[in-house]
CSV table of C-alpha atoms in Angstrom, one decimal:
chain,number,residue,atom,x,y,z
C,86,MET,CA,-51.4,-86.5,46.5
C,87,HIS,CA,-54.4,-88.7,48.0
C,88,LEU,CA,-56.6,-86.9,49.5
C,89,PRO,CA,-58.2,-89.5,51.9
C,90,ASP,CA,-54.4,-89.7,53.8
C,91,ILE,CA,-54.6,-86.0,54.9
C,92,PRO,CA,-56.1,-86.8,58.4
C,93,GLY,CA,-53.8,-89.5,59.4
C,94,ARG,CA,-50.4,-87.6,57.9
C,95,ARG,CA,-51.3,-84.4,59.1
C,96,ALA,CA,-52.0,-86.0,62.8
C,97,MET,CA,-48.8,-87.8,62.4
C,98,GLN,CA,-46.8,-84.1,61.4
C,99,ASP,CA,-48.2,-82.0,63.7
C,100,PRO,CA,-50.9,-83.4,66.2
C,101,ASP,CA,-51.6,-80.2,68.2
C,102,ALA,CA,-52.0,-77.8,65.3
C,103,ALA,CA,-55.6,-76.6,65.0
C,104,ILE,CA,-56.9,-77.5,61.4
C,105,VAL,CA,-60.8,-77.7,61.2
C,106,ALA,CA,-63.0,-75.2,62.8
C,107,ASP,CA,-66.6,-74.1,62.8
C,108,ASP,CA,-68.8,-72.1,64.6
C,109,THR,CA,-68.5,-74.4,68.0
C,110,THR,CA,-65.7,-77.0,67.6
C,111,VAL,CA,-62.0,-76.6,66.6
C,112,TYR,CA,-60.5,-79.8,65.9
C,113,THR,CA,-56.4,-80.2,66.0
C,114,ALA,CA,-54.8,-82.8,63.8
C,115,ALA,CA,-55.2,-85.6,66.0
C,116,THR,CA,-58.6,-84.8,67.5
C,117,PHE,CA,-59.7,-84.5,63.7
C,118,ASP,CA,-58.1,-87.9,62.8
C,119,ALA,CA,-59.8,-89.6,65.4
C,120,ALA,CA,-62.8,-88.2,64.8
C,121,VAL,CA,-63.0,-89.5,61.1
C,122,VAL,CA,-61.8,-93.1,62.6
C,123,ARG,CA,-64.8,-93.1,65.0
C,124,ALA,CA,-67.0,-91.9,62.3
C,125,ALA,CA,-65.8,-94.3,59.9
C,126,ARG,CA,-66.5,-96.9,62.5
C,127,VAL,CA,-70.1,-95.5,62.8
C,128,LEU,CA,-70.7,-95.8,59.1
C,129,ALA,CA,-69.8,-99.5,58.9
C,130,ALA,CA,-71.5,-100.4,61.3
C,131,ALA,CA,-74.4,-98.9,59.6
C,132,GLY,CA,-73.9,-100.7,56.4
C,133,LEU,CA,-71.1,-98.6,54.4
C,134,THR,CA,-68.6,-100.6,52.6
C,135,ARG,CA,-66.4,-100.2,49.7
C,136,GLY,CA,-68.1,-98.7,46.6
C,137,THR,CA,-71.2,-97.9,48.0
C,138,VAL,CA,-72.6,-94.4,49.0
C,139,VAL,CA,-73.3,-92.0,51.8
C,140,ALA,CA,-75.5,-89.5,51.5
C,141,VAL,CA,-74.9,-86.3,53.9
C,142,VAL,CA,-77.6,-83.7,54.8
C,143,VAL,CA,-76.3,-81.4,57.1
C,144,PRO,CA,-75.5,-77.8,57.4
C,145,ASN,CA,-72.2,-76.7,57.1
C,146,THR,CA,-70.2,-77.8,60.2
C,147,ALA,CA,-67.2,-79.8,60.6
C,148,ASP,CA,-68.8,-82.8,60.7
C,149,LEU,CA,-69.9,-82.6,57.3
C,150,VAL,CA,-65.8,-82.7,56.3
C,151,VAL,CA,-65.6,-85.5,58.9
C,152,ALA,CA,-68.1,-87.6,57.0
C,153,LEU,CA,-66.6,-87.2,53.7
C,154,PHE,CA,-63.1,-88.2,55.1
C,155,ALA,CA,-64.4,-91.2,56.9
C,156,ALA,CA,-66.6,-92.4,53.7
C,157,TRP,CA,-63.0,-92.3,51.9
C,158,ARG,CA,-61.8,-94.1,54.8
C,159,LEU,CA,-63.6,-96.8,53.9
C,160,GLY,CA,-63.3,-96.4,50.3
C,161,ALA,CA,-67.2,-95.5,50.1
C,162,ALA,CA,-68.2,-92.3,47.8
C,163,ALA,CA,-70.0,-89.5,49.4
C,164,THR,CA,-73.0,-87.4,47.9
C,165,PRO,CA,-73.5,-84.1,50.1
C,166,VAL,CA,-77.3,-82.8,49.6
C,167,ASN,CA,-78.5,-79.3,50.4
C,168,PRO,CA,-80.2,-79.5,53.7
C,169,ALA,CA,-82.8,-76.9,52.4
C,170,LEU,CA,-84.3,-78.9,49.7
C,171,GLY,CA,-87.4,-80.6,50.2
C,172,ARG,CA,-88.4,-84.1,50.9
C,173,HIS,CA,-89.2,-84.9,47.6
C,174,GLU,CA,-85.7,-83.3,46.1
C,175,ILE,CA,-84.0,-85.3,48.6
C,176,ALA,CA,-85.7,-88.5,48.0
C,177,TYR,CA,-84.8,-88.2,44.1
C,178,GLN,CA,-81.2,-87.7,45.2
C,179,LEU,CA,-81.2,-90.3,47.5
C,180,GLY,CA,-82.7,-92.8,45.2
C,181,ASP,CA,-80.6,-91.6,41.9
C,182,CYS,CA,-77.5,-92.3,43.6
C,183,ALA,CA,-78.9,-95.3,45.5
C,184,ALA,CA,-77.4,-93.9,49.0
C,185,ARG,CA,-76.6,-97.2,51.3
C,186,VAL,CA,-76.4,-94.3,54.5
C,187,VAL,CA,-77.3,-91.0,55.3
C,188,VAL,CA,-75.9,-89.0,57.6
C,189,THR,CA,-78.1,-86.1,59.0
C,190,ILE,CA,-78.9,-84.0,62.0
C,191,PRO,CA,-81.8,-85.0,64.4
C,192,GLU,CA,-83.4,-81.8,63.3
C,193,LEU,CA,-83.8,-83.1,59.7
C,194,THR,CA,-84.8,-86.5,60.0
C,195,ALA,CA,-88.3,-86.0,58.8
C,196,ALA,CA,-87.2,-84.9,55.6
C,197,ILE,CA,-85.2,-88.1,54.7
C,198,PRO,CA,-87.9,-90.5,53.3
C,199,GLU,CA,-88.5,-94.1,54.7
C,200,GLY,CA,-86.2,-96.8,53.7
C,201,PHE,CA,-83.0,-95.3,54.3
C,202,ARG,CA,-80.5,-96.0,57.3
C,203,VAL,CA,-80.2,-93.2,59.0
C,204,VAL,CA,-77.2,-91.7,60.8
C,205,THR,CA,-77.4,-88.5,63.6
C,206,ASP,CA,-74.2,-89.3,65.3
C,207,LEU,CA,-70.8,-89.4,64.1
C,208,HIS,CA,-68.7,-89.7,67.1
C,209,ALA,CA,-70.5,-92.8,68.7
C,210,ALA,CA,-67.8,-95.3,69.4
C,211,ALA,CA,-69.2,-98.3,67.1
C,212,ASP,CA,-67.2,-100.7,69.2
C,213,ALA,CA,-64.2,-100.7,71.8
C,214,GLY,CA,-60.4,-99.5,70.3
C,215,ASP,CA,-59.2,-97.3,67.9
C,216,PRO,CA,-56.8,-98.2,65.2
C,217,PRO,CA,-53.9,-96.3,65.4
C,218,VAL,CA,-53.2,-92.6,63.9
C,219,GLY,CA,-52.6,-92.8,60.2
C,220,SER,CA,-53.6,-96.5,59.9
C,221,ASP,CA,-54.4,-97.2,56.2
C,222,VAL,CA,-57.5,-96.1,54.4
C,223,LEU,CA,-59.7,-98.4,51.6
C,224,ALA,CA,-60.1,-95.7,49.1
C,225,GLU,CA,-58.1,-95.8,45.4
C,226,PRO,CA,-57.3,-93.3,43.4
C,227,ASP,CA,-59.6,-94.5,40.7
C,228,ASP,CA,-62.5,-94.9,43.2
C,229,LEU,CA,-65.3,-92.7,42.9
C,230,ALA,CA,-64.9,-90.3,45.7
C,231,LEU,CA,-67.7,-87.8,45.0
C,232,LEU,CA,-71.0,-87.5,43.7
C,233,ILE,CA,-71.9,-83.8,43.0
C,234,TYR,CA,-75.7,-83.1,41.7
C,235,THR,CA,-76.2,-80.2,39.3
C,236,SER,CA,-78.5,-77.5,40.3
C,237,GLY,CA,-81.2,-79.0,38.1
C,238,THR,CA,-82.4,-75.7,36.2
C,239,THR,CA,-82.7,-77.4,33.2
C,240,GLY,CA,-84.1,-80.6,33.9
C,241,LYS,CA,-83.5,-83.3,36.7
C,242,PRO,CA,-80.0,-82.9,38.3
C,243,LYS,CA,-77.5,-85.0,37.4
C,244,GLY,CA,-74.8,-86.6,39.5
C,245,VAL,CA,-71.4,-85.7,38.4
C,246,MET,CA,-69.1,-88.4,39.1
C,247,LEU,CA,-65.7,-87.5,40.6
C,248,ASP,CA,-63.1,-89.9,41.4
C,249,HIS,CA,-60.0,-89.4,43.8
C,250,ALA,CA,-58.0,-89.0,41.0
C,251,ASN,CA,-60.3,-85.8,39.7
C,252,LEU,CA,-59.8,-84.5,43.5
C,253,SER,CA,-56.1,-85.2,43.5
C,254,ALA,CA,-55.4,-83.1,40.2
C,255,MET,CA,-57.8,-80.2,41.3
C,256,VAL,CA,-56.2,-79.8,44.5
C,257,SER,CA,-52.8,-79.9,43.5
C,258,SER,CA,-53.6,-77.5,40.7
C,259,SER,CA,-55.3,-75.1,42.8
C,260,ILE,CA,-52.3,-75.7,45.5
C,261,ALA,CA,-49.5,-74.6,42.7
C,262,GLU,CA,-51.7,-72.1,41.0
C,263,MET,CA,-52.6,-70.0,44.3
C,264,SER,CA,-48.9,-70.8,46.1
C,265,MET,CA,-50.3,-72.3,48.8
C,266,ASP,CA,-48.3,-73.5,52.1
C,267,SER,CA,-48.7,-74.5,55.6
C,268,THR,CA,-50.1,-70.8,56.6
C,269,ALA,CA,-52.9,-71.3,54.0
C,270,HIS,CA,-56.2,-70.7,55.9
C,271,SER,CA,-59.8,-70.7,54.2
C,272,LEU,CA,-62.8,-69.4,55.6
C,273,LEU,CA,-65.7,-71.3,53.9
C,274,ILE,CA,-68.5,-69.1,53.5
C,275,LEU,CA,-69.9,-71.3,50.6
C,276,PRO,CA,-72.2,-74.1,50.7
C,277,LEU,CA,-70.3,-77.5,51.5
C,278,PHE,CA,-73.0,-79.9,49.3
C,279,HIS,CA,-70.9,-77.9,46.4
C,280,VAL,CA,-67.8,-78.9,44.9
C,281,ASN,CA,-66.3,-75.3,45.3
C,282,GLY,CA,-67.1,-75.4,48.8
C,283,ILE,CA,-65.4,-78.8,49.4
C,284,VAL,CA,-62.3,-78.3,47.1
C,285,ALA,CA,-61.7,-74.3,47.1
C,286,GLY,CA,-63.0,-74.0,50.8
C,287,VAL,CA,-61.6,-77.1,52.3
C,288,MET,CA,-59.2,-79.3,51.1
C,289,SER,CA,-56.7,-77.4,48.8
C,290,ALA,CA,-55.9,-75.3,52.4
C,291,LEU,CA,-55.7,-78.7,54.4
C,292,ALA,CA,-53.8,-80.8,51.7
C,293,ALA,CA,-51.1,-77.6,51.7
C,294,GLY,CA,-50.8,-78.2,55.4
C,295,GLY,CA,-53.0,-75.2,56.2
C,296,ARG,CA,-56.4,-75.1,58.2
C,297,THR,CA,-60.2,-74.2,57.3
C,298,THR,CA,-62.5,-72.3,59.1
C,299,ILE,CA,-66.6,-73.3,58.3
C,300,ALA,CA,-68.9,-70.6,58.7
C,301,GLY,CA,-72.3,-71.1,59.5
C,302,ARG,CA,-75.0,-69.5,57.6
C,303,PHE,CA,-73.7,-66.5,55.7
C,304,ASP,CA,-74.3,-62.9,56.8
C,305,PRO,CA,-73.1,-60.3,55.0
C,306,ARG,CA,-73.3,-58.2,58.2
C,307,THR,CA,-71.3,-60.4,60.5
C,308,LEU,CA,-68.6,-61.9,57.6
C,309,PHE,CA,-66.2,-59.3,58.5
C,310,ASP,CA,-66.5,-60.2,62.4
C,311,ARG,CA,-65.6,-63.5,61.3
C,312,VAL,CA,-62.4,-62.6,59.2
C,313,GLU,CA,-61.5,-60.3,61.9
C,314,ALA,CA,-61.6,-63.2,64.2
C,315,ALA,CA,-60.5,-66.1,62.7
C,316,ARG,CA,-57.9,-64.3,60.4
C,317,PRO,CA,-57.8,-66.3,57.4
C,318,THR,CA,-55.7,-65.9,54.5
C,319,PHE,CA,-58.7,-66.3,51.9
C,320,PHE,CA,-62.3,-66.8,51.2
C,321,SER,CA,-64.0,-68.3,48.1
C,322,ALA,CA,-67.2,-66.5,47.1
C,323,VAL,CA,-69.8,-65.7,44.4
C,324,PRO,CA,-70.8,-62.6,42.7
C,325,ALA,CA,-73.8,-62.0,44.5
C,326,ILE,CA,-71.8,-62.3,47.6
C,327,TYR,CA,-69.4,-59.1,46.8
C,328,ALA,CA,-72.4,-57.1,45.8
C,329,MET,CA,-73.6,-57.3,49.1
C,330,LEU,CA,-70.5,-56.9,50.8
C,331,VAL,CA,-70.1,-53.8,48.7
C,332,ASP,CA,-73.5,-52.5,49.8
C,333,LEU,CA,-72.9,-52.7,53.4
C,334,PRO,CA,-73.2,-49.1,55.3
C,335,GLU,CA,-69.9,-47.0,54.9
C,336,THR,CA,-69.2,-46.9,58.6
C,337,VAL,CA,-68.1,-50.7,58.2
C,338,THR,CA,-64.4,-50.6,57.9
C,339,PRO,CA,-62.9,-54.0,58.9
C,340,ASP,CA,-59.5,-55.1,59.3
C,341,THR,CA,-58.7,-57.1,56.3
C,342,SER,CA,-54.9,-57.5,56.6
C,343,SER,CA,-55.0,-61.1,57.2
C,344,LEU,CA,-56.4,-61.4,53.6
C,345,ARG,CA,-53.9,-62.1,50.8
C,346,TYR,CA,-56.4,-62.7,48.5
C,347,VAL,CA,-60.2,-63.4,47.8
C,348,ILE,CA,-61.5,-65.5,44.8
C,349,CYS,CA,-64.4,-64.8,42.8
C,350,GLY,CA,-65.8,-67.8,40.9
C,351,ALA,CA,-69.4,-70.0,40.3
C,352,ALA,CA,-70.7,-67.4,38.1
C,353,PRO,CA,-69.8,-64.3,35.4
C,354,ALA,CA,-68.9,-61.4,37.4
C,355,SER,CA,-69.3,-57.8,37.1
C,356,ALA,CA,-65.7,-56.6,36.8
C,357,GLU,CA,-67.2,-53.2,37.8
C,358,VAL,CA,-68.8,-54.8,41.3
C,359,LEU,CA,-65.0,-56.5,42.1
C,360,ARG,CA,-63.4,-53.1,41.3
C,361,ARG,CA,-65.5,-51.7,43.8
C,362,PHE,CA,-65.0,-54.4,46.4
C,363,GLU,CA,-60.7,-53.9,46.1
C,364,SER,CA,-60.9,-50.2,46.2
C,365,ARG,CA,-63.3,-50.3,49.3
C,366,TYR,CA,-61.7,-53.2,51.4
C,367,GLY,CA,-57.9,-53.1,49.9
C,368,VAL,CA,-58.2,-57.0,48.9
C,369,PRO,CA,-57.3,-58.3,45.5
C,370,VAL,CA,-59.9,-60.4,43.5
C,371,ILE,CA,-58.9,-63.2,42.2
C,372,GLU,CA,-61.7,-64.4,39.6
C,373,GLY,CA,-61.7,-68.0,38.0
C,374,TYR,CA,-63.9,-70.1,36.1
C,375,GLY,CA,-64.7,-73.6,36.4
C,376,LEU,CA,-67.5,-76.7,36.5
C,377,SER,CA,-68.7,-78.9,38.9
C,378,GLU,CA,-67.5,-81.5,35.9
C,379,GLY,CA,-64.3,-80.1,36.2
C,380,THR,CA,-63.6,-80.5,39.7
C,381,CYS,CA,-64.2,-76.7,40.6
C,382,ALA,CA,-62.1,-74.7,38.5
C,383,SER,CA,-60.2,-74.5,35.3
C,384,THR,CA,-59.0,-71.0,34.7
C,385,LEU,CA,-57.6,-68.4,37.2
C,386,ASN,CA,-56.2,-65.4,37.3
C,387,PRO,CA,-52.7,-65.4,38.6
C,388,VAL,CA,-52.5,-64.6,42.7
C,389,ASP,CA,-48.8,-63.6,42.0
C,390,GLY,CA,-48.8,-62.8,38.3
C,391,PRO,CA,-50.4,-59.9,36.2
C,392,ARG,CA,-54.2,-60.2,36.6
C,393,LYS,CA,-57.1,-58.9,34.0
C,394,PRO,CA,-60.2,-57.8,35.4
C,395,GLY,CA,-62.9,-58.7,33.1
C,396,THR,CA,-61.3,-61.9,32.3
C,397,VAL,CA,-61.1,-65.6,34.2
C,398,GLY,CA,-57.6,-65.6,34.0
C,399,ARG,CA,-55.5,-68.5,32.2
C,400,ALA,CA,-55.6,-72.2,32.2
C,401,MET,CA,-54.8,-73.6,35.5
C,402,PRO,CA,-51.8,-76.3,36.2
C,403,GLY,CA,-52.4,-79.4,34.3
C,404,GLN,CA,-55.5,-78.3,32.1
C,405,THR,CA,-55.9,-77.0,28.7
C,406,VAL,CA,-58.6,-74.6,27.6
C,407,ARG,CA,-59.8,-74.6,23.7
C,408,ILE,CA,-62.4,-72.4,21.8
C,409,VAL,CA,-64.2,-73.9,19.0
C,410,ASP,CA,-66.8,-73.2,16.4
C,411,ALA,CA,-69.8,-74.5,15.8
C,412,ASP,CA,-68.2,-77.1,13.4
C,413,GLY,CA,-65.7,-78.0,16.3
C,414,GLU,CA,-62.9,-76.3,14.6
C,415,THR,CA,-60.4,-74.6,17.1
C,416,ILE,CA,-60.4,-71.0,17.1
C,417,THR,CA,-57.0,-68.8,17.3
C,418,ASP,CA,-57.9,-65.3,16.0
C,419,GLY,CA,-59.7,-64.5,19.2
C,420,ARG,CA,-63.2,-64.8,17.9
C,421,PRO,CA,-66.2,-66.2,21.0
C,422,GLY,CA,-66.7,-69.9,20.4
C,423,GLU,CA,-67.7,-72.6,23.0
C,424,VAL,CA,-64.9,-73.1,25.6
C,425,LEU,CA,-63.7,-76.5,26.0
C,426,ILE,CA,-61.4,-78.3,28.9
C,427,GLN,CA,-59.2,-81.1,29.2
C,428,GLY,CA,-57.5,-82.3,31.8
C,429,PRO,CA,-57.0,-85.0,34.9
C,430,ASN,CA,-59.8,-82.6,36.9
C,431,VAL,CA,-62.3,-83.7,34.1
C,432,MET,CA,-65.3,-85.9,35.5
C,433,ARG,CA,-65.4,-89.6,34.8
C,434,GLY,CA,-69.4,-88.9,33.5
C,435,TYR,CA,-72.6,-88.5,34.9
C,436,LEU,CA,-74.0,-91.2,36.9
C,437,GLY,CA,-76.5,-93.5,35.1
C,438,ARG,CA,-76.7,-90.9,32.0
C,439,PRO,CA,-74.5,-92.4,29.4
C,440,GLU,CA,-75.8,-90.5,26.5
C,441,GLU,CA,-75.8,-86.9,28.3
C,442,THR,CA,-72.2,-88.0,29.3
C,443,ALA,CA,-71.1,-88.8,25.6
C,444,LYS,CA,-72.3,-85.2,24.3
C,445,THR,CA,-70.4,-83.8,27.5
C,446,LEU,CA,-67.2,-85.5,27.2
C,447,VAL,CA,-66.3,-85.6,23.6
C,448,ASP,CA,-62.5,-87.3,22.9
C,449,GLY,CA,-61.7,-86.4,26.2
C,450,TRP,CA,-62.7,-82.6,25.9
C,451,LEU,CA,-65.2,-81.8,28.6
C,452,HIS,CA,-67.5,-79.2,26.3
C,453,THR,CA,-69.0,-76.7,28.5
C,454,GLY,CA,-71.6,-74.9,27.0
C,455,ASP,CA,-70.3,-71.6,27.9
C,456,VAL,CA,-69.5,-69.4,25.2
C,457,GLY,CA,-66.0,-67.1,25.3
C,458,PHE,CA,-62.7,-66.0,23.8
C,459,LEU,CA,-58.8,-66.2,24.7
C,460,ASP,CA,-56.7,-63.3,24.2
C,461,ASP,CA,-53.0,-63.6,22.6
C,462,GLU,CA,-51.9,-64.2,26.3
C,463,GLY,CA,-54.2,-67.3,26.9
C,464,TYR,CA,-56.4,-65.2,28.9
C,465,LEU,CA,-60.4,-66.3,28.8
C,466,THR,CA,-63.2,-64.1,28.6
C,467,LEU,CA,-66.7,-65.1,29.0
C,468,VAL,CA,-69.1,-63.7,26.7
C,469,ASP,CA,-72.1,-65.8,28.1
C,470,ARG,CA,-73.8,-69.3,28.0
C,471,SER,CA,-74.8,-70.5,25.0
C,472,LYS,CA,-78.2,-71.1,26.3
C,473,ASP,CA,-78.7,-67.8,27.4
C,474,MET,CA,-77.9,-66.0,23.8
C,475,ILE,CA,-80.9,-64.3,22.8
C,476,ILE,CA,-81.3,-64.5,18.6
C,477,ARG,CA,-83.6,-61.1,18.2
C,478,ASN,CA,-84.3,-61.0,14.7
C,479,GLY,CA,-81.4,-63.2,13.5
C,480,GLU,CA,-79.3,-60.8,15.4
C,481,ASN,CA,-77.4,-62.3,18.5
C,482,ILE,CA,-77.4,-60.7,22.0
C,483,TYR,CA,-75.4,-61.9,24.5
C,484,PRO,CA,-77.1,-61.3,28.1
C,485,ARG,CA,-74.2,-60.5,29.8
C,486,GLU,CA,-72.9,-57.6,27.3
C,487,ILE,CA,-75.8,-56.0,28.3
C,488,GLU,CA,-75.6,-56.4,32.2
C,489,SER,CA,-71.9,-55.6,32.3
C,490,VAL,CA,-73.4,-51.9,30.8
C,491,VAL,CA,-76.1,-51.8,33.7
C,492,TYR,CA,-73.2,-52.5,36.3
C,493,LEU,CA,-71.5,-49.0,35.4
C,494,LEU,CA,-74.2,-47.2,37.2
C,495,ASP,CA,-73.6,-46.2,40.6
C,496,GLY,CA,-76.4,-47.7,42.9
C,497,VAL,CA,-76.8,-51.2,40.7
C,498,ARG,CA,-76.4,-54.2,43.2
C,499,GLU,CA,-77.4,-56.8,40.5
C,500,ALA,CA,-78.5,-57.2,37.0
C,501,ALA,CA,-80.0,-60.1,34.9
C,502,VAL,CA,-81.0,-60.4,31.3
C,503,VAL,CA,-83.3,-62.8,29.8
C,504,GLY,CA,-84.9,-63.3,26.5
C,505,ARG,CA,-88.7,-63.0,26.3
C,506,PRO,CA,-90.5,-65.3,23.2
C,507,HIS,CA,-92.0,-62.6,20.4
C,508,PRO,CA,-94.1,-64.0,18.0
C,509,THR,CA,-92.2,-62.6,15.4
C,510,ARG,CA,-88.6,-61.7,16.6
C,511,GLY,CA,-88.0,-64.6,18.3
C,512,GLU,CA,-87.1,-63.4,21.3
C,513,GLU,CA,-86.4,-59.9,23.0
C,514,PRO,CA,-84.2,-59.1,26.2
C,515,VAL,CA,-85.8,-58.3,29.7
C,516,LEU,CA,-83.6,-56.5,32.1
C,517,PHE,CA,-84.3,-57.5,36.0
C,518,VAL,CA,-82.1,-54.9,38.3
C,519,SER,CA,-81.8,-54.5,42.0
C,520,LEU,CA,-80.5,-51.7,43.6
C,521,ASN,CA,-78.2,-51.0,46.6
C,522,ARG,CA,-79.3,-49.5,49.8
C,523,ASP,CA,-79.4,-46.0,49.3
C,524,ALA,CA,-80.0,-45.6,45.6
C,525,SER,CA,-82.9,-43.7,43.5
C,526,LEU,CA,-82.0,-44.9,40.1
C,527,THR,CA,-85.2,-45.3,37.8
C,528,GLU,CA,-86.4,-47.5,34.8
C,529,ASP,CA,-85.8,-44.6,32.9
C,530,ALA,CA,-82.6,-43.4,33.8
C,531,ILE,CA,-81.4,-47.0,33.6
C,532,ASP,CA,-82.7,-47.1,29.8
C,533,ALA,CA,-81.0,-43.5,29.1
C,534,HIS,CA,-77.8,-45.1,30.1
C,535,ILE,CA,-78.1,-48.4,28.5
C,536,ALA,CA,-78.9,-46.3,25.3
C,537,GLU,CA,-75.4,-44.5,25.5
C,538,HIS,CA,-74.0,-47.7,25.3
C,539,LEU,CA,-75.7,-50.3,23.1
C,540,ALA,CA,-77.0,-50.7,19.9
C,541,ARG,CA,-80.6,-50.7,19.6
C,542,TYR,CA,-81.5,-53.8,19.0
C,543,LYS,CA,-79.5,-54.7,22.4
C,544,ARG,CA,-81.5,-52.7,24.5
C,545,PRO,CA,-84.1,-54.2,26.6
C,546,VAL,CA,-87.8,-53.8,26.0
C,547,THR,CA,-88.6,-53.9,29.4
C,548,ILE,CA,-86.6,-52.8,33.1
C,549,THR,CA,-88.0,-54.3,36.2
C,550,VAL,CA,-86.6,-52.8,39.5
C,551,VAL,CA,-86.7,-55.6,42.1
C,552,ASP,CA,-85.9,-55.9,45.6
C,553,ASP,CA,-83.6,-59.1,45.4
C,554,ILE,CA,-83.1,-61.2,42.1
C,555,PRO,CA,-83.6,-64.7,42.5
C,556,LYS,CA,-80.5,-67.1,43.3
C,557,ASN,CA,-80.3,-71.1,43.0
C,558,PRO,CA,-79.0,-73.0,46.1
C,559,VAL,CA,-75.4,-72.2,45.2
C,560,GLY,CA,-75.9,-68.4,44.8
C,561,LYS,CA,-76.0,-68.3,41.3
C,562,ILE,CA,-78.7,-65.8,39.5
C,563,ASP,CA,-81.6,-68.3,38.9
C,564,LYS,CA,-82.2,-66.9,35.2
C,565,PRO,CA,-85.0,-70.0,34.8
C,566,SER,CA,-86.7,-68.5,37.4
C,567,LEU,CA,-86.8,-65.1,35.9
C,568,ARG,CA,-87.8,-66.8,32.5
C,569,ARG,CA,-90.6,-68.2,34.2
C,570,GLN,CA,-92.1,-64.6,35.4
C,571,VAL,CA,-91.8,-63.1,31.6
C,572,ALA,CA,-95.1,-63.7,29.7
C,573,PRO,CA,-94.7,-64.4,25.9
C,574,VAL,CA,-95.6,-61.6,23.6
C,575,ALA,CA,-98.9,-62.5,22.4
């Protein structure tokens, strides 16, 4: 499977089939292929050539997908850029990847630094005459395809280098694991500047012979209207979205019959929130796990097999998951340790960062920095991020354990635990909680509930109820931001 061939191949197979849509446009296979051809001509005229990089700074629209395929047609790579970033943040990403061309919309041109060739219309004819449908593309399997920038919560964002072989392996694995075929219809609600949106939301469905509908700005109040109108077979979302959907008024009773399943990933989820979603809307939630460095996903609860709520499933086809201790020795008795991943989906490395690449990729294994354990059937349970672990008086405390207990309370929308520095104890856990719309939980009630379930040393020293817990651009709870709000004990 070679993803750059998808537009031409689909156009020859069934030119009139609708395959890509957004809030304003519906592309058939033939019109989508023609749009990619035109866009490739525009980008080539702007100076994009094989081996160079185009930055795509646009909202969630079909144009972003057109730009990706157009770049690949030329043998170039693409780096999607969060359009909500500030001018200096955008300048950093464009400079770090040495972008040759920037694709954006007129409304965002002021955010693009000087010195870059800017394209605001991918549909202008660069020259007369289009190549025939299905004509050859230049990209090869070992060519760089995507530069996905990490969220930068622990320093400057890093460019994750994914080649076409990585993407092909990930898409093939996804299609096999989720039994996708030509009936697959993805509703994309995640941002397209993230690998989850690109691979799970778009490429897998298109490669399986199906289609994708790209929603613009996500709004929990209108999501099910879009589901009823588009009739997708699945969507992928982060835990925060499921928490918001569970909190919708009881008068919201949508028709979800088109949905075969929904996927939850990108961050650890509360099993209780997912149970409530399934119970209310009648749609199975398939929880998975992966990183940008692994081209999206590495484990998934089976769509057609036994699911184990609270786990993130088994290794996906073609991948291997291993748990190691602090000395790098494989753990086989179910104890927690660092999660390592191996497979053809694992990144080429970090752009321009050989030392960090060497620390993360060791003997072909991706060191995730996550802590988890495998059961005797190979299902992975995540304990926490190793960097989030709190050490209090020499005792290890995993924030996720506390959060999972808090989620058992009716009325809790989201919970986040971070460590607060202490001069003698090392760190102490502090808890932030946001509540559902009509909930009236107090800090004392939450504390009493925790006391019934956890040892004293694990109990948070403070509990703060907030309107919303901060998120990073891809919808994960922003724990670095919470840590900055916590003052060390004097």
